[in-house]
């Protein structure tokens, strides 16, 4: 007589890991929203525009870049799986590119608004190019992994917001 065992929770834990991996690319945006809500709740003051741009550069580029850099440098096997790519030496290069943009963006708060614009433009061109690569992977390889699709938000909408915010409020 054959016995059956109770179903394992493997799909659930895989779904939880997928959800956590899917949130990771949005962490800079999530932090930006939280900090901005707290700041505006406490009274934004008359210089809210430049502060909003500083927050955006600090969190959407700065902390997001540091986090992405650490992820690609130290957790490349897991990150690659959530993107739906094969492990590749590109992880090292990508990790250093993300980390360097993140560090420079964190420094931007101490410099002029023109410095912030430079960081915004570099990050925007980089993200746009990455977005094209992710769309290409979706079309060519039918790759709809969580971090190959959800990342498109940060690849296109975050740069559009940053450029709009800079030119309207900085």
GROMACS .gro file of C-alpha atoms in nm:
model
  170
    1UNK     CA    1   0.000   0.000   0.000
    2UNK     CA    2   0.137   0.336  -0.101
    3UNK     CA    3   0.109   0.624   0.142
    4UNK     CA    4   0.095   0.985   0.052
    5UNK     CA    5   0.248   1.258   0.253
    6UNK     CA    6   0.099   1.593   0.327
    7UNK     CA    7   0.181   1.858   0.070
    8UNK     CA    8   0.490   2.056   0.149
    9UNK     CA    9   0.495   2.430   0.181
   10UNK     CA   10   0.749   2.461  -0.100
   11UNK     CA   11   0.524   2.665  -0.333
   12UNK     CA   12   0.438   2.902  -0.049
   13UNK     CA   13   0.799   2.959   0.054
   14UNK     CA   14   0.895   3.000  -0.313
   15UNK     CA   15   0.616   3.257  -0.352
   16UNK     CA   16   0.735   3.441  -0.040
   17UNK     CA   17   1.093   3.449  -0.172
   18UNK     CA   18   0.965   3.571  -0.506
   19UNK     CA   19   0.763   3.847  -0.338
   20UNK     CA   20   1.059   3.954  -0.125
   21UNK     CA   21   1.284   3.951  -0.432
   22UNK     CA   22   1.024   4.152  -0.621
   23UNK     CA   23   1.014   4.422  -0.355
   24UNK     CA   24   1.392   4.465  -0.350
   25UNK     CA   25   1.411   4.677  -0.669
   26UNK     CA   26   1.144   4.908  -0.528
   27UNK     CA   27   1.310   4.965  -0.190
   28UNK     CA   28   1.446   5.309  -0.284
   29UNK     CA   29   1.102   5.422  -0.398
   30UNK     CA   30   0.939   5.277  -0.087
   31UNK     CA   31   1.188   5.458   0.139
   32UNK     CA   32   1.138   5.781  -0.058
   33UNK     CA   33   0.760   5.763  -0.011
   34UNK     CA   34   0.789   5.692   0.363
   35UNK     CA   35   1.041   5.970   0.429
   36UNK     CA   36   0.849   6.220   0.216
   37UNK     CA   37   0.517   6.142   0.387
   38UNK     CA   38   0.678   6.185   0.729
   39UNK     CA   39   0.844   6.508   0.620
   40UNK     CA   40   0.524   6.654   0.475
   41UNK     CA   41   0.324   6.541   0.779
   42UNK     CA   42   0.564   6.741   0.995
   43UNK     CA   43   0.525   7.048   0.774
   44UNK     CA   44   0.715   7.070   0.449
   45UNK     CA   45   0.787   7.441   0.467
   46UNK     CA   46   0.837   7.676   0.178
   47UNK     CA   47   1.139   7.489   0.040
   48UNK     CA   48   0.953   7.162  -0.008
   49UNK     CA   49   1.046   7.130  -0.378
   50UNK     CA   50   1.424   7.118  -0.345
   51UNK     CA   51   1.389   6.893  -0.041
   52UNK     CA   52   1.165   6.656  -0.237
   53UNK     CA   53   1.428   6.636  -0.513
   54UNK     CA   54   1.701   6.575  -0.254
   55UNK     CA   55   1.493   6.297  -0.100
   56UNK     CA   56   1.433   6.143  -0.442
   57UNK     CA   57   1.803   6.144  -0.532
   58UNK     CA   58   1.901   6.016  -0.187
   59UNK     CA   59   1.657   5.725  -0.180
   60UNK     CA   60   1.558   5.644  -0.539
   61UNK     CA   61   1.916   5.655  -0.665
   62UNK     CA   62   2.137   5.657  -0.354
   63UNK     CA   63   2.006   5.388  -0.124
   64UNK     CA   64   1.854   5.194  -0.413
   65UNK     CA   65   2.196   5.187  -0.583
   66UNK     CA   66   2.381   5.084  -0.269
   67UNK     CA   67   2.128   4.806  -0.209
   68UNK     CA   68   2.140   4.688  -0.571
   69UNK     CA   69   2.518   4.700  -0.569
   70UNK     CA   70   2.544   4.489  -0.254
   71UNK     CA   71   2.285   4.247  -0.392
   72UNK     CA   72   2.466   4.199  -0.723
   73UNK     CA   73   2.809   4.176  -0.561
   74UNK     CA   74   2.736   3.947  -0.267
   75UNK     CA   75   2.411   3.766  -0.350
   76UNK     CA   76   2.448   3.728  -0.725
   77UNK     CA   77   2.320   3.369  -0.741
   78UNK     CA   78   1.988   3.458  -0.579
   79UNK     CA   79   1.951   3.787  -0.765
   80UNK     CA   80   2.021   3.625  -1.102
   81UNK     CA   81   1.745   3.370  -1.040
   82UNK     CA   82   1.488   3.642  -0.958
   83UNK     CA   83   1.575   3.819  -1.284
   84UNK     CA   84   1.549   3.496  -1.484
   85UNK     CA   85   1.903   3.522  -1.619
   86UNK     CA   86   2.188   3.273  -1.607
   87UNK     CA   87   2.476   3.353  -1.370
   88UNK     CA   88   2.730   3.562  -1.553
   89UNK     CA   89   3.036   3.779  -1.489
   90UNK     CA   90   2.812   4.079  -1.563
   91UNK     CA   91   2.697   4.061  -1.200
   92UNK     CA   92   3.030   4.198  -1.078
   93UNK     CA   93   3.026   4.487  -1.324
   94UNK     CA   94   2.661   4.562  -1.261
   95UNK     CA   95   2.719   4.552  -0.886
   96UNK     CA   96   2.999   4.807  -0.904
   97UNK     CA   97   2.799   5.031  -1.140
   98UNK     CA   98   2.498   5.030  -0.905
   99UNK     CA   99   2.715   5.080  -0.598
  100UNK     CA  100   2.907   5.370  -0.751
  101UNK     CA  101   2.589   5.552  -0.861
  102UNK     CA  102   2.439   5.494  -0.518
  103UNK     CA  103   2.738   5.636  -0.332
  104UNK     CA  104   2.763   5.940  -0.561
  105UNK     CA  105   2.387   6.002  -0.522
  106UNK     CA  106   2.421   5.994  -0.143
  107UNK     CA  107   2.696   6.254  -0.173
  108UNK     CA  108   2.472   6.473  -0.393
  109UNK     CA  109   2.279   6.605  -0.094
  110UNK     CA  110   2.595   6.791   0.014
  111UNK     CA  111   2.655   6.959  -0.320
  112UNK     CA  112   2.479   7.197  -0.557
  113UNK     CA  113   2.161   7.111  -0.743
  114UNK     CA  114   2.364   7.083  -1.064
  115UNK     CA  115   2.551   6.792  -0.908
  116UNK     CA  116   2.216   6.627  -0.836
  117UNK     CA  117   2.116   6.679  -1.200
  118UNK     CA  118   2.432   6.500  -1.314
  119UNK     CA  119   2.349   6.204  -1.091
  120UNK     CA  120   1.988   6.202  -1.213
  121UNK     CA  121   2.097   6.199  -1.578
  122UNK     CA  122   2.358   5.926  -1.537
  123UNK     CA  123   2.113   5.709  -1.342
  124UNK     CA  124   1.833   5.775  -1.592
  125UNK     CA  125   2.039   5.678  -1.898
  126UNK     CA  126   2.167   5.369  -1.719
  127UNK     CA  127   1.820   5.261  -1.604
  128UNK     CA  128   1.665   5.328  -1.943
  129UNK     CA  129   1.928   5.108  -2.109
  130UNK     CA  130   1.869   4.833  -1.854
  131UNK     CA  131   1.495   4.862  -1.918
  132UNK     CA  132   1.549   4.808  -2.291
  133UNK     CA  133   1.749   4.495  -2.205
  134UNK     CA  134   1.469   4.364  -1.980
  135UNK     CA  135   1.204   4.425  -2.246
  136UNK     CA  136   1.426   4.251  -2.501
  137UNK     CA  137   1.453   3.952  -2.266
  138UNK     CA  138   1.075   3.946  -2.226
  139UNK     CA  139   1.021   3.945  -2.603
  140UNK     CA  140   1.310   3.725  -2.715
  141UNK     CA  141   1.330   3.478  -2.424
  142UNK     CA  142   0.974   3.505  -2.286
  143UNK     CA  143   1.136   3.591  -1.953
  144UNK     CA  144   0.866   3.717  -1.717
  145UNK     CA  145   1.056   3.656  -1.393
  146UNK     CA  146   0.959   3.896  -1.114
  147UNK     CA  147   1.275   4.108  -1.136
  148UNK     CA  148   1.275   4.113  -1.513
  149UNK     CA  149   0.927   4.266  -1.521
  150UNK     CA  150   0.876   4.460  -1.197
  151UNK     CA  151   1.208   4.638  -1.245
  152UNK     CA  152   1.059   4.816  -1.546
  153UNK     CA  153   0.890   5.052  -1.297
  154UNK     CA  154   1.227   5.174  -1.174
  155UNK     CA  155   1.377   5.163  -1.523
  156UNK     CA  156   1.128   5.405  -1.676
  157UNK     CA  157   0.896   5.576  -1.424
  158UNK     CA  158   1.159   5.664  -1.163
  159UNK     CA  159   1.384   5.846  -1.416
  160UNK     CA  160   1.082   6.026  -1.561
  161UNK     CA  161   0.980   6.140  -1.211
  162UNK     CA  162   1.334   6.245  -1.119
  163UNK     CA  163   1.380   6.455  -1.432
  164UNK     CA  164   1.033   6.610  -1.394
  165UNK     CA  165   1.093   6.684  -1.025
  166UNK     CA  166   1.432   6.839  -1.086
  167UNK     CA  167   1.314   7.074  -1.359
  168UNK     CA  168   1.000   7.176  -1.171
  169UNK     CA  169   1.105   7.188  -0.806
  170UNK     CA  170   1.485   7.198  -0.762
   0.00000   0.00000   0.00000
